[in-house]
Coordinates of C-alpha atoms and ligand atoms in Angstrom, one line a residue:
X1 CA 109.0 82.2 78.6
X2 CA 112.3 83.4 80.2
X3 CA 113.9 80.3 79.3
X4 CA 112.9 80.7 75.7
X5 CA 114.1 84.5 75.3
X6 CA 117.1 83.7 76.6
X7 CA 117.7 80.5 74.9
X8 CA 117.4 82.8 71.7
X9 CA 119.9 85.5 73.0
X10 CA 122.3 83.5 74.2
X11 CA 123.7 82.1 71.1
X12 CA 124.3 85.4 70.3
X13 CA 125.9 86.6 73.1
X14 CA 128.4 83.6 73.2
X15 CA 129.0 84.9 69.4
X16 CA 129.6 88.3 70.2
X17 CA 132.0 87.4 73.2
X18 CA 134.2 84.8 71.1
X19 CA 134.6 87.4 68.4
X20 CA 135.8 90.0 71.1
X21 CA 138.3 87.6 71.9
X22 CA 139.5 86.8 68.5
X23 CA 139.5 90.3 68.0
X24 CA 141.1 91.6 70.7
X25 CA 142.0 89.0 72.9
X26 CA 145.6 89.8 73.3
X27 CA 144.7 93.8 73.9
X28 CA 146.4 94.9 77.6
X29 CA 142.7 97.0 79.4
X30 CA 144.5 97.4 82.9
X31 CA 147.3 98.1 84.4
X32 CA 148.5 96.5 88.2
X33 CA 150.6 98.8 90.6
X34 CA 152.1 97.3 93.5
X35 CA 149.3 99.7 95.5
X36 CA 146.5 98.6 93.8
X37 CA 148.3 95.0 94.9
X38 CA 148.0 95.7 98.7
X39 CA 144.7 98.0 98.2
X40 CA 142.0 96.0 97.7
X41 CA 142.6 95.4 93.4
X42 CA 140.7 98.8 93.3
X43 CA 140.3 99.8 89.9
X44 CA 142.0 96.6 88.2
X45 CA 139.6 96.1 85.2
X46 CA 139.8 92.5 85.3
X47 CA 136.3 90.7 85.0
X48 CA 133.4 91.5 82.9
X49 CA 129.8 91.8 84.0
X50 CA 127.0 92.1 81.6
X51 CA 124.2 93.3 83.8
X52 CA 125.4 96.6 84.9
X53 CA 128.4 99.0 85.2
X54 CA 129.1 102.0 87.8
X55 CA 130.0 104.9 86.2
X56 CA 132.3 107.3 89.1
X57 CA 130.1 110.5 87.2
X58 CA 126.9 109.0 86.8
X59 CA 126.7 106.0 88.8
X60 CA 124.5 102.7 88.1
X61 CA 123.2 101.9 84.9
X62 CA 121.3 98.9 84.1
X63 CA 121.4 97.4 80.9
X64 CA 122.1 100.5 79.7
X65 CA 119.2 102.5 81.6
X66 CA 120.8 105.0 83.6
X67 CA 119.2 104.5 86.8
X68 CA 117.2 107.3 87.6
X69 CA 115.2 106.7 84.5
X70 CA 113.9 103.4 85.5
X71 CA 112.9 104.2 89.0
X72 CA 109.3 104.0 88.3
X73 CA 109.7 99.5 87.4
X74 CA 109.2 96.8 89.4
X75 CA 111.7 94.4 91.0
X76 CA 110.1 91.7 88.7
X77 CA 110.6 94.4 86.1
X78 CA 114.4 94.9 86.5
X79 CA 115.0 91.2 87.3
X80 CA 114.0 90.4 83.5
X81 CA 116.0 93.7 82.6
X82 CA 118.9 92.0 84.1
X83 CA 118.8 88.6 83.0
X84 CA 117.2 89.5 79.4
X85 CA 118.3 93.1 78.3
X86 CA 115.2 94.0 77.9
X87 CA 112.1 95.7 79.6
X88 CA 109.8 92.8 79.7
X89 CA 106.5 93.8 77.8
X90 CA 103.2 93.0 79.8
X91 CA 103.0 89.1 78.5
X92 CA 106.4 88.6 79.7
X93 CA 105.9 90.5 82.6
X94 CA 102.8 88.5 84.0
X95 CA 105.0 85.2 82.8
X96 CA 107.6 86.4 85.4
X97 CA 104.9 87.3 88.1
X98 CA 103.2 84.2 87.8
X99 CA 106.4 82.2 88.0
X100 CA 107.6 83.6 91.2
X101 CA 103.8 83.4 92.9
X102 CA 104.1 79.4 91.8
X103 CA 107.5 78.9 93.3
X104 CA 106.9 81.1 96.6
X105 CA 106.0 78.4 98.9
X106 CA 108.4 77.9 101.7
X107 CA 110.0 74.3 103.0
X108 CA 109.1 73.2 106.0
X109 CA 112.5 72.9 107.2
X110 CA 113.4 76.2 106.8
X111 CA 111.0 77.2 109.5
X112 CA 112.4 74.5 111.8
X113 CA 115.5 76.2 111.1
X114 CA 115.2 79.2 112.0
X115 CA 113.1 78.3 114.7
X116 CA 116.3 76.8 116.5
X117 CA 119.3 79.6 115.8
X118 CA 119.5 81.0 118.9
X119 CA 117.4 84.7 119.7
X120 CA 119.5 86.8 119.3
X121 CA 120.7 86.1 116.1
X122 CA 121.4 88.4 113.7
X123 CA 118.8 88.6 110.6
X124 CA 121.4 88.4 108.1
X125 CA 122.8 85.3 109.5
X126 CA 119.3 83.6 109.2
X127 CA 118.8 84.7 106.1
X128 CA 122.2 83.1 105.0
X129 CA 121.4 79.9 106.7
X130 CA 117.8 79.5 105.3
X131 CA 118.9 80.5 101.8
X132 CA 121.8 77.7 102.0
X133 CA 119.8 75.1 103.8
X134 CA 117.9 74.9 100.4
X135 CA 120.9 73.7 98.3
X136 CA 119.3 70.0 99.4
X137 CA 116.6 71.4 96.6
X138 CA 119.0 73.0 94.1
X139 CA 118.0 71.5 90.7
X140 CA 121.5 72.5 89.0
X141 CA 123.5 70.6 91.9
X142 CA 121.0 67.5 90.9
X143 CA 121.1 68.0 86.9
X144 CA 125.2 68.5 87.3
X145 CA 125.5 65.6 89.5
X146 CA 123.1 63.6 86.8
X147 CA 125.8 64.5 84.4
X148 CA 124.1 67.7 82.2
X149 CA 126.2 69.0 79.3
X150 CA 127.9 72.3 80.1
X151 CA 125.6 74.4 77.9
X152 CA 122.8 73.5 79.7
X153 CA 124.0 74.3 83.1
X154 CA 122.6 78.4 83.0
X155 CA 119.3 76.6 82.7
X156 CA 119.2 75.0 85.7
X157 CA 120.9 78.1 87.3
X158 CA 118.4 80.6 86.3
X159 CA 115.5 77.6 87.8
X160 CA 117.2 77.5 91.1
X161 CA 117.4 81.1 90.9
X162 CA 113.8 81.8 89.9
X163 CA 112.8 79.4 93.1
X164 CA 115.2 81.3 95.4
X165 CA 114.1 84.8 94.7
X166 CA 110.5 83.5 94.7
X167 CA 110.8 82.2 98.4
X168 CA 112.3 85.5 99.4
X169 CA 109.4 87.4 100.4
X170 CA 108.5 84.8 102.6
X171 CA 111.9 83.6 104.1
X172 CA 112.5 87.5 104.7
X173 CA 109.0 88.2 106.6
X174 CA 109.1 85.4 108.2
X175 CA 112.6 86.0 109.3
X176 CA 111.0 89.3 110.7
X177 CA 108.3 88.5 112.9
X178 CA 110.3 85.3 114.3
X179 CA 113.5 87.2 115.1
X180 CA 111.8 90.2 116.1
X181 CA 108.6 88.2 118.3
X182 CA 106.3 90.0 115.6
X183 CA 103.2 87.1 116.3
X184 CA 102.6 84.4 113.6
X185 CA 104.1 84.2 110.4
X186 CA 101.6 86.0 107.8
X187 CA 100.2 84.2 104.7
X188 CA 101.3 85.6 101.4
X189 CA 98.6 87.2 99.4
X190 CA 98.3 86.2 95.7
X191 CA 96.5 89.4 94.7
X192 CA 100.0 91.7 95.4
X193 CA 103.4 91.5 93.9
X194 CA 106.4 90.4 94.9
X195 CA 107.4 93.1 97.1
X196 CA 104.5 94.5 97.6
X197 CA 103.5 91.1 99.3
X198 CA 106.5 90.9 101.4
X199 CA 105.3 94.6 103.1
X200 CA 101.9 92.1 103.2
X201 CA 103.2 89.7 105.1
X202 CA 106.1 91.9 106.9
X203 CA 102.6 93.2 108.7
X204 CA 102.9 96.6 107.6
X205 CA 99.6 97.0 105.4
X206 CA 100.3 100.9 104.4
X207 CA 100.2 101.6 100.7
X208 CA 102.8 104.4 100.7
X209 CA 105.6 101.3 102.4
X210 CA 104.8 98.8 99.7
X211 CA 105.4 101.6 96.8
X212 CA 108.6 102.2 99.0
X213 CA 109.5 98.5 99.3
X214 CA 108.9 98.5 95.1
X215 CA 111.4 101.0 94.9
X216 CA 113.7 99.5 97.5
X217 CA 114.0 96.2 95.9
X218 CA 114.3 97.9 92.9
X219 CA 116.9 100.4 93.3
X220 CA 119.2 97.7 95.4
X221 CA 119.3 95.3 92.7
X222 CA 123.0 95.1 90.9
X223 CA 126.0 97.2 91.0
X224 CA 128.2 95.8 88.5
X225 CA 130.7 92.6 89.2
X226 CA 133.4 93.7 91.4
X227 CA 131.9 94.8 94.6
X228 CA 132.3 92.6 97.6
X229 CA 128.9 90.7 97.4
X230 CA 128.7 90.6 93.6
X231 CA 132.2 89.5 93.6
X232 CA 131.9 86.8 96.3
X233 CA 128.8 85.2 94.6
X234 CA 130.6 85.1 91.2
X235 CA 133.8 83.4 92.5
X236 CA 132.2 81.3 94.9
X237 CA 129.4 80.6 91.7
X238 CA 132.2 80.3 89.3
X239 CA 133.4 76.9 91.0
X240 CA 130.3 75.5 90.0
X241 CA 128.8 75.9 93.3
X242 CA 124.6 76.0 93.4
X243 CA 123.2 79.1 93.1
X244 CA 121.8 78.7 96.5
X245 CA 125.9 78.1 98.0
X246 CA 126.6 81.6 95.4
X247 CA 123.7 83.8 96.7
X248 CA 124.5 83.0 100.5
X249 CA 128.3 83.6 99.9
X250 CA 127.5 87.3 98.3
X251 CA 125.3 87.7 100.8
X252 CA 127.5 87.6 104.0
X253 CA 129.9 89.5 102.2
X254 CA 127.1 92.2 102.1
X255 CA 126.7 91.7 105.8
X256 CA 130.1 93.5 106.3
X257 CA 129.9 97.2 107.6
X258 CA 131.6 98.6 105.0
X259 CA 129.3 97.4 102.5
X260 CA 125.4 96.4 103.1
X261 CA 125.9 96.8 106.6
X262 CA 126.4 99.9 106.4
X263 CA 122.8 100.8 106.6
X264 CA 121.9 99.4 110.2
X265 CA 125.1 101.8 110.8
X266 CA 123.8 105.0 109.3
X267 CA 120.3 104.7 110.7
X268 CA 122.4 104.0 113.8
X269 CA 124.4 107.3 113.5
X270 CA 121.4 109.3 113.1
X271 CA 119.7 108.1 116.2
X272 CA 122.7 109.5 117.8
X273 CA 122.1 112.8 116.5
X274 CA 118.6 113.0 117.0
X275 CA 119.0 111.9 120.8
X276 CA 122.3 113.8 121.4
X277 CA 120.3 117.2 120.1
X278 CA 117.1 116.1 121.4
X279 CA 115.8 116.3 117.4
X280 CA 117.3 117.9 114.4
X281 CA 120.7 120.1 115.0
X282 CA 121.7 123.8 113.8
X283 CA 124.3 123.0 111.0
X284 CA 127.2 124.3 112.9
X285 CA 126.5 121.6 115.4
X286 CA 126.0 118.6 113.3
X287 CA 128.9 119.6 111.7
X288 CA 130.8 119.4 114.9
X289 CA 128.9 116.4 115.8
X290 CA 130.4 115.0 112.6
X291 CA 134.0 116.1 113.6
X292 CA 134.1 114.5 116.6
X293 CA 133.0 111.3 115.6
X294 CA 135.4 111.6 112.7
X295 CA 138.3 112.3 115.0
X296 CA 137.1 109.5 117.3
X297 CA 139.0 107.4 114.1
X298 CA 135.0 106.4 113.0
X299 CA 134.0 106.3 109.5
X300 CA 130.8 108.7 108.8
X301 CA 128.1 105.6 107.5
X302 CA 126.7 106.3 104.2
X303 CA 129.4 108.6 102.9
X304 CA 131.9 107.5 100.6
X305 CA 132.2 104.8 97.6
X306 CA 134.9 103.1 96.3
X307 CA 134.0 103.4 92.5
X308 CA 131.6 106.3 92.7
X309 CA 132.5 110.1 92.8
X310 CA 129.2 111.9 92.5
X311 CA 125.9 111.6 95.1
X312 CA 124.6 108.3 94.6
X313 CA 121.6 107.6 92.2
X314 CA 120.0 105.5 95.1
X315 CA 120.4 108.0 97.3
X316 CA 118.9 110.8 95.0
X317 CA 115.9 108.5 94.3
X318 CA 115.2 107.8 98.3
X319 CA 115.6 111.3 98.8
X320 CA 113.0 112.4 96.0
X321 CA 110.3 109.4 97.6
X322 CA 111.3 111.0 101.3
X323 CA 110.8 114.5 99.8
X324 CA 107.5 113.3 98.4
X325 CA 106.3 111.8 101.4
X326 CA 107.9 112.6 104.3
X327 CA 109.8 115.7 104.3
X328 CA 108.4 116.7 107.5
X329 CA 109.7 113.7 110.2
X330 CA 112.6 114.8 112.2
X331 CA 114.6 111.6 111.1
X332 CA 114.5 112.6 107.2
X333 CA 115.2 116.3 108.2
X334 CA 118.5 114.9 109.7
X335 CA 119.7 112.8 106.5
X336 CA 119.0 116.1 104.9
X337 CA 121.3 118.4 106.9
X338 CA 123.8 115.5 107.0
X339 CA 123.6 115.8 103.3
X340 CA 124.2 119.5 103.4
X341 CA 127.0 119.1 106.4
X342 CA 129.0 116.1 106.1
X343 CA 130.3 115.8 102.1
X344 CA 132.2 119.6 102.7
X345 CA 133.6 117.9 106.4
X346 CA 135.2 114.9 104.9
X347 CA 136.4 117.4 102.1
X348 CA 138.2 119.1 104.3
X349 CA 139.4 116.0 106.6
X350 CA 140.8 115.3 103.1
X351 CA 140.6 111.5 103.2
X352 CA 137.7 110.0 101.6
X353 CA 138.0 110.2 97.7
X354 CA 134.1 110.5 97.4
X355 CA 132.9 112.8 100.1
X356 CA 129.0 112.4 98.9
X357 CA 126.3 110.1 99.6
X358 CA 126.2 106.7 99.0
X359 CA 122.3 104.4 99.1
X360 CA 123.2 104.0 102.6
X361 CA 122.6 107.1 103.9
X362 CA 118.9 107.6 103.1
X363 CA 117.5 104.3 103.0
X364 CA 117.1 103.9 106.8
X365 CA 115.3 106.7 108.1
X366 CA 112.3 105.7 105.1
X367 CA 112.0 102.1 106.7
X368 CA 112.0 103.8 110.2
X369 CA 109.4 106.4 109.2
X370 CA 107.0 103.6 108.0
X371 CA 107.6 101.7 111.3
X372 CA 110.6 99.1 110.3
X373 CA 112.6 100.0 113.7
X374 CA 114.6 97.1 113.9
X375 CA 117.8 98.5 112.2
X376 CA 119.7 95.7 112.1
X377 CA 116.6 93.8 109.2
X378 CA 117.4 96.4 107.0
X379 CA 120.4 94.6 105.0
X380 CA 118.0 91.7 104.9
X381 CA 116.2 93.9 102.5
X382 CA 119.0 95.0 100.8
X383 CA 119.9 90.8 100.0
X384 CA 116.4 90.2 98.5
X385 CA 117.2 92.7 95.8
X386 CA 120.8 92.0 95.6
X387 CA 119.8 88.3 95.1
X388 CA 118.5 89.2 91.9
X389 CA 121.6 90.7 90.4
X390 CA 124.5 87.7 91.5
X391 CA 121.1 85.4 90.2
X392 CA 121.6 87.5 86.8
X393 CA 124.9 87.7 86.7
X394 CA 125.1 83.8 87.4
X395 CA 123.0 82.7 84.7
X396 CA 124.9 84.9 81.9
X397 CA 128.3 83.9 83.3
X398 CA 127.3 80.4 82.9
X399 CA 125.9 80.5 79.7
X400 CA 129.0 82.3 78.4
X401 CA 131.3 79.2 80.0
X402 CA 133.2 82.1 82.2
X403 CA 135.5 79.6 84.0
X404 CA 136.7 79.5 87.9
X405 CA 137.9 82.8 89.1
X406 CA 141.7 82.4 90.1
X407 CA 143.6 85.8 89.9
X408 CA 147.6 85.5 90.7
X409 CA 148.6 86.7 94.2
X410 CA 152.0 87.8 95.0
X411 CA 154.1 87.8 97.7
X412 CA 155.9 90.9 99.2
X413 CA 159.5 89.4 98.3
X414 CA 158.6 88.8 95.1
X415 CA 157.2 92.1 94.8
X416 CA 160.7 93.7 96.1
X417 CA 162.4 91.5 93.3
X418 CA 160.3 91.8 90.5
X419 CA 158.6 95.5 90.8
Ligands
LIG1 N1 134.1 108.6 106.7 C1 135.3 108.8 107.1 N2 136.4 108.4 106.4 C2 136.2 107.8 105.2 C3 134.9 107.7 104.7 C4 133.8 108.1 105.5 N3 132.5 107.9 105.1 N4 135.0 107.1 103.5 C5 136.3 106.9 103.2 N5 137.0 107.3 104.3 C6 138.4 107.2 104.5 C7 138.8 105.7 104.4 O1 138.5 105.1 105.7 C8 140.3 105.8 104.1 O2 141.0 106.1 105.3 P1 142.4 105.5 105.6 O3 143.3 106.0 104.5 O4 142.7 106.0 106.9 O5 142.2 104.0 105.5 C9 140.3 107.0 103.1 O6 139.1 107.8 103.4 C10 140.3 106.6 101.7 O7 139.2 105.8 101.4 P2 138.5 105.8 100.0 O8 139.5 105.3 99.0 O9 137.8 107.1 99.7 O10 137.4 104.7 100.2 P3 137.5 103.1 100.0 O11 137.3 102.8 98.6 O12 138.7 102.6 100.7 O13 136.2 102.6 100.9 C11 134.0 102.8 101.6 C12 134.9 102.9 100.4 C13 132.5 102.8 101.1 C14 134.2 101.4 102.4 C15 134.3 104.0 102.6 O14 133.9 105.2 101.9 C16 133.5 103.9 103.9 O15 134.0 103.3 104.8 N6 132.3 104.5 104.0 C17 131.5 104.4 105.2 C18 130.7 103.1 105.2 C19 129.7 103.0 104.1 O16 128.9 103.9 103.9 N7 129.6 101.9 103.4 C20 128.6 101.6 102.4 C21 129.1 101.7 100.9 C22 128.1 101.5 99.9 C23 127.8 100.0 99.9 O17 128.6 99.2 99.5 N8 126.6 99.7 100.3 O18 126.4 98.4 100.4

């Protein structure tokens, strides 16, 4: 069914793009300085992405759904949002379901895998190696090889990527309870969801965590095109790599601390407040707490965004689920006062150009409350969600015929000649 909607909307799509470019093709939409050169191309409007855009005001929106209205759908729900435009309506909903519980099953040789990388590894870096030990199954690497015409290669992307965030669930628990000695991997159970079977098989039966992992896999999904992992994937994708070689590019760059990473930090971080204080702290001394680590020349984790200058969506909708069913623990109470504390610190250390909360900040202290201690899983949660938005953003970049990613670099003598 997927394949048909979007078989109908892409022609239309590909017409609407080539008319922007007839149109306006020659029209200058960004400027370069030499800083934005040496600073990371921040703010250089210079790609396209059709599946989301960041807003520094109001932060995500999704197909034109500002985020907090669509907290209540599923990750099946948003994935079809992505791809499609569309909410799916409950045909095309169960198609997508269905599809995913048919493709869930999991290679053997992924096991044996993972099985061998050494104990101590971290989850992220099995995730990336099971995730790119399938490419010896990727259908579009097959189909291109076989010699498909270009037009059809989004159709053997978006089957690859179907498969891939169908095995998910299963790579990710299992990744779990091998990494983390948690006892035999669990059998998926056909009666749940997609993420409400991965809590299944994560072995944390509680109701309350799978309506938190719906909204976790949710809410993580895209962030428009630029970002580190969404960026990776593209250019990595835009070679004509498989979609399995794309994903597990994206996804180590999300294993960065500065980016997905940044969630095993800020759990971290609050740890150290609630063992330094013995539990939650006056605000006076969290926010000397904060100075100190501050002026230790460390980064406060889960505070601050490149693109966004307002509290993040994410973060408002973990807070409201924490509000709703956890207000109590002493963990959440921290994230609270940090919230309270830290965005007037970094206002006055006069640095950061978004002193407010990013997803980062909250997300933690929910999986720890519901007994997901092991902080340094929680960006292999972020990757199953995430998977979903470079999958989308794949797809509609191939079917467009978006070529190779090759921006110009310069080097600093020509920029002292030319600038
Ligand atoms: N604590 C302390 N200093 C901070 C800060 C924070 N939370 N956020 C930014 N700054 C500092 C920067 O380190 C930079 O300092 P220098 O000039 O000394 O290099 C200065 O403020 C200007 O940075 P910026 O322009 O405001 O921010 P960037 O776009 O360069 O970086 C980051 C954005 C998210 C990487 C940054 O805010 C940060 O390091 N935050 C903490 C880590 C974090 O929460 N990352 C998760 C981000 C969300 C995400 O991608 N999740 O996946």
């Amino acid at each position: 069914m997927l394949q048909k909607v979007l078989s109908e909307k892409i022609p239309r799509w590909q017409k609407e793009i080539h008319s922007v470019i007839n149109e306006k093709g020659d029209v200058i939409i960004s400027d370069v300085s030499v800083s934005q050169a040496y600073g990371g191309m921040r703010g250089i409007k210079g790609l396209t992405c059709e599946t989301s855009s960041v807003s520094p005001d109001s932060g995500l929106i999704i197909r034109g759904y500002p985020l907090l209205d669509i907290t209540h759908i599923s990750p099946e729900e948003v994935f079809y949002l992505l791809l499609t435009g569309d909410l799916p309506n409950d045909d095309a909903l169960r198609d997508i379901q269905n599809n995913l519980k048919t493709h869930q099953d999991i290679p053997g040789y992924v096991w044996q895998i993972l099985k061998t990388m050494p104990p101590d590894s971290h989850p992220m870096t099995m995730l990336t190696t099971a995730i790119q030990s399938m490419q010896v199954d990727s259908l579009f690497a097959r189909k291109y090889d076989e010699g498909i015409p270009k037009t059809d290669y989004w159709k053997w992307t978006l089957e690859d990527g179907i498969r891939l965030v169908a095995k998910l669930p299963a790579i990710a628990a299992g990744i779990y309870r091998i990494r983390f000695s948690k006892g035999d991997r669990i059998t998926p159970d056909n009666s749940l969801d997609w993420a409400g079977n991965f809590a299944h098989m994560l072995g944390i039966e509680d109701d309350d965590f799978k309506k938190l992992m719906r909204l976790y896999l949710m809410l993580h999904c895209d962030h428009e095109g630029g970002n580190v992992s969404a960026f990776s994937s593209l250019t990595v994708a835009s070679a004509l790599s498989s979609p399995y070689l794309s994903v597990a590019a994206g996804l180590n760059g999300l294993a960065g601390p500065l980016h997905g990473l940044a969630n095993q930090g800020c759990l971290k971080f609050v740890l150290k407040v609630r063992e330094h204080f013995d539990g939650c702290p006056s605000q006076e001394a969290l926010k000397q707490f904060c100075w100190d680590h501050l002026n230790s020349g460390q980064v406060i984790p889960g505070y601050g965004h490149a693109v966004l200058r307002c509290p993040d969506p994410r973060f408002i909708a973990f807070m409201a689920f924490g509000k709703d069913h956890i207000k109590d623990d002493d963990i959440f109470s921290i994230v609270r006062a940090l919230f309270e504390v830290v965005p007037p610190v970094l206002n006055e250390q006069g640095k950061a150009k978004n002193p407010w909360p990013n997803v980062d900040a909250v997300s933690g202290s929910l999986l720890y409350y519901y007994g997901l201690t092991e902080f340094n899983y929680y960006t292999v949660l972020f990757s199953m969600s995430r998977t979903m938005g470079m999958i989308s953003q794949m797809v509609i970049n191939r079917a467009l015929g978006i070529p190779i990613t090759r921006p110009k670099s310069v080097t600093t003598d020509w920029i002292k000649q030319n600038a």
